[in-house]
CSV table of C-alpha atoms in Angstrom, one decimal:
chain,number,residue,atom,x,y,z
A,19,MET,CA,26.9,-12.1,-26.6
A,20,LYS,CA,24.7,-8.4,-26.5
A,21,ARG,CA,23.0,-8.4,-23.0
A,22,LEU,CA,19.8,-7.9,-23.5
A,23,SER,CA,19.1,-4.9,-19.8
A,24,LEU,CA,15.5,-3.8,-19.5
A,25,SER,CA,17.5,-0.5,-18.0
A,26,LEU,CA,14.1,1.2,-17.3
A,27,ILE,CA,10.4,0.0,-17.1
A,28,ILE,CA,8.0,2.0,-15.2
A,29,CYS,CA,4.7,1.1,-15.5
A,30,ILE,CA,2.9,2.8,-12.4
A,31,LEU,CA,-0.6,1.8,-12.3
A,32,ILE,CA,-1.8,4.7,-8.9
A,33,LEU,CA,-4.7,2.5,-6.8
A,34,SER,CA,-5.2,3.5,-4.0
A,35,TRP,CA,-7.2,1.0,-3.7
A,36,ILE,CA,-8.7,1.0,0.4
A,37,PHE,CA,-12.1,-0.1,0.5
A,38,SER,CA,-12.1,-0.9,4.5
A,39,GLU,CA,-14.8,1.8,6.7
A,40,THR,CA,-11.6,1.8,9.4
A,41,THR,CA,-9.3,3.7,8.0
A,42,HIS,CA,-11.5,5.9,5.6
A,43,THR,CA,-14.7,7.4,6.1
A,44,GLN,CA,-14.5,10.9,5.0
A,45,GLN,CA,-15.6,11.9,2.1
A,46,SER,CA,-14.1,14.2,-1.4
A,47,ALA,CA,-15.6,16.9,-2.3
A,48,THR,CA,-18.1,15.2,-4.5
A,49,GLY,CA,-19.3,13.7,-2.1
A,50,LYS,CA,-18.0,10.3,-3.0
A,51,LYS,CA,-15.6,8.4,-0.2
A,52,TYR,CA,-12.6,7.5,-2.2
A,53,ARG,CA,-10.5,9.4,-4.1
A,54,SER,CA,-8.4,7.2,-6.9
A,55,GLY,CA,-5.2,7.9,-8.6
A,56,ILE,CA,-5.1,6.4,-11.9
A,57,GLY,CA,-1.3,7.0,-14.6
A,58,GLY,CA,1.3,5.8,-15.4
A,59,ILE,CA,4.8,5.9,-16.8
A,60,GLN,CA,6.1,3.0,-18.7
A,61,HIS,CA,8.9,2.5,-21.8
A,62,GLU,CA,10.9,-1.2,-21.9
A,63,SER,CA,14.4,0.4,-22.5
A,64,ASN,CA,17.7,-1.9,-24.1
A,65,THR,CA,20.5,-0.6,-23.1
A,66,PHE,CA,22.5,-2.5,-26.3
A,67,ASN,CA,19.8,-0.1,-28.5
A,68,PRO,CA,22.4,3.0,-29.5
A,69,TYR,CA,19.0,5.0,-29.9
A,70,LYS,CA,17.9,8.1,-27.2
A,71,VAL,CA,14.7,8.3,-27.1
A,72,THR,CA,13.3,11.5,-25.9
A,73,LEU,CA,10.1,12.9,-25.1
A,74,GLN,CA,8.5,13.3,-28.4
A,75,ASP,CA,8.6,10.0,-28.6
A,76,PHE,CA,6.8,9.4,-26.2
A,77,LYS,CA,3.6,11.9,-27.3
A,78,ASN,CA,3.9,9.8,-30.2
A,79,ILE,CA,2.2,7.8,-28.8
A,80,TYR,CA,1.2,9.3,-25.7
A,81,PHE,CA,1.8,11.6,-23.0
A,82,ILE,CA,-1.4,12.2,-21.5
A,83,SER,CA,-2.9,14.1,-17.9
A,84,GLY,CA,-6.6,15.0,-17.1
A,85,GLU,CA,-9.5,13.5,-18.3
A,86,GLU,CA,-7.3,12.8,-21.4
A,87,ILE,CA,-7.1,9.5,-19.6
A,88,ILE,CA,-10.3,8.8,-19.3
A,89,ARG,CA,-11.4,9.7,-22.8
A,90,ARG,CA,-8.4,7.7,-24.1
A,91,PHE,CA,-8.4,4.2,-21.2
A,92,ARG,CA,-12.1,3.8,-21.0
A,93,ASN,CA,-12.8,0.9,-23.3
A,94,GLU,CA,-8.7,-0.3,-23.8
A,95,THR,CA,-8.6,-3.4,-22.6
A,96,ASN,CA,-4.6,-2.5,-21.4
A,97,HIS,CA,-3.1,-2.0,-18.5
A,98,THR,CA,-4.5,1.5,-17.5
A,99,GLY,CA,-7.5,0.2,-19.8
A,100,GLY,CA,-8.7,-2.8,-17.0
A,101,ALA,CA,-7.7,-0.6,-14.3
A,102,LEU,CA,-10.3,2.3,-14.9
A,103,GLN,CA,-13.2,-0.3,-15.6
A,104,SER,CA,-12.1,-1.6,-12.5
A,105,LEU,CA,-12.4,2.0,-11.4
A,106,LEU,CA,-15.4,3.0,-13.3
A,107,SER,CA,-17.6,0.0,-11.7
A,108,HIS,CA,-17.7,1.8,-8.2
A,109,PRO,CA,-20.2,4.2,-7.6
A,110,ASP,CA,-17.8,4.9,-4.5
A,111,VAL,CA,-15.0,6.2,-6.0
A,112,GLU,CA,-14.0,10.1,-7.2
A,113,ILE,CA,-11.4,9.1,-10.6
A,114,VAL,CA,-8.2,11.3,-10.2
A,115,PRO,CA,-6.1,11.1,-13.6
A,116,LEU,CA,-2.6,11.9,-13.8
A,117,VAL,CA,-0.2,11.4,-16.5
A,118,CYS,CA,0.6,8.7,-18.5
A,119,ALA,CA,3.3,8.4,-20.1
A,120,ASN,CA,4.7,5.2,-23.1
A,121,ALA,CA,7.3,5.4,-25.7
A,122,THR,CA,8.0,2.7,-28.1
A,123,PRO,CA,10.8,-0.1,-26.7
A,124,GLY,CA,14.4,1.5,-28.2
A,125,GLY,CA,17.2,2.3,-26.7
A,126,VAL,CA,17.9,4.4,-22.8
A,127,VAL,CA,15.1,7.4,-22.6
A,128,THR,CA,16.8,11.3,-22.2
A,129,ASP,CA,17.8,12.8,-18.7
A,130,ALA,CA,15.4,15.6,-20.8
A,131,ALA,CA,12.3,13.7,-21.0
A,132,TYR,CA,12.4,11.6,-17.5
A,133,LYS,CA,13.0,14.5,-15.6
A,134,GLN,CA,10.1,15.9,-18.0
A,135,ILE,CA,7.6,12.8,-17.3
A,136,VAL,CA,8.7,12.5,-13.9
A,137,SER,CA,8.4,16.1,-13.4
A,138,ASP,CA,5.0,16.6,-14.5
A,139,PHE,CA,3.7,12.8,-13.1
A,140,ILE,CA,4.8,15.2,-9.4
A,141,SER,CA,2.4,18.1,-10.1
A,142,ALA,CA,-0.4,16.1,-10.6
A,143,LEU,CA,0.3,14.2,-7.9
A,144,ARG,CA,1.0,17.1,-5.8
A,145,ASN,CA,-2.5,19.5,-7.4
A,146,ALA,CA,-4.7,16.3,-7.8
A,147,GLY,CA,-5.2,17.0,-3.7
A,148,THR,CA,-5.3,13.4,0.0
A,149,LEU,CA,-6.2,10.5,-2.2
A,150,SER,CA,-7.9,7.6,-0.2
């Protein structure tokens, strides 16, 4: 019997959601009180599937960064869209888009694809500046 293993489901929504006057009172460069990063990496891997998921597979669905995240997900009803809509409803939050990547479910993600996506995500975090 084949065993289904979800060896990789990474869904990272970085929502720095600190709405406390006592823990964060410094304003961002835009004059907003909070800076919240938003991004995510999502893929469902099945170890019994022989297909190796490449970076191109992510690009075929989406592998985006920066303002493209806001344009793509502003009206979406998925997890990223919902988080973005929630952030947009708070005028004191500056949204800092990071990286969003998703591929169709398949086999395991290749090392090269994984390293590139994680590297881009970490770079975006480093370049984002201070988040709330």
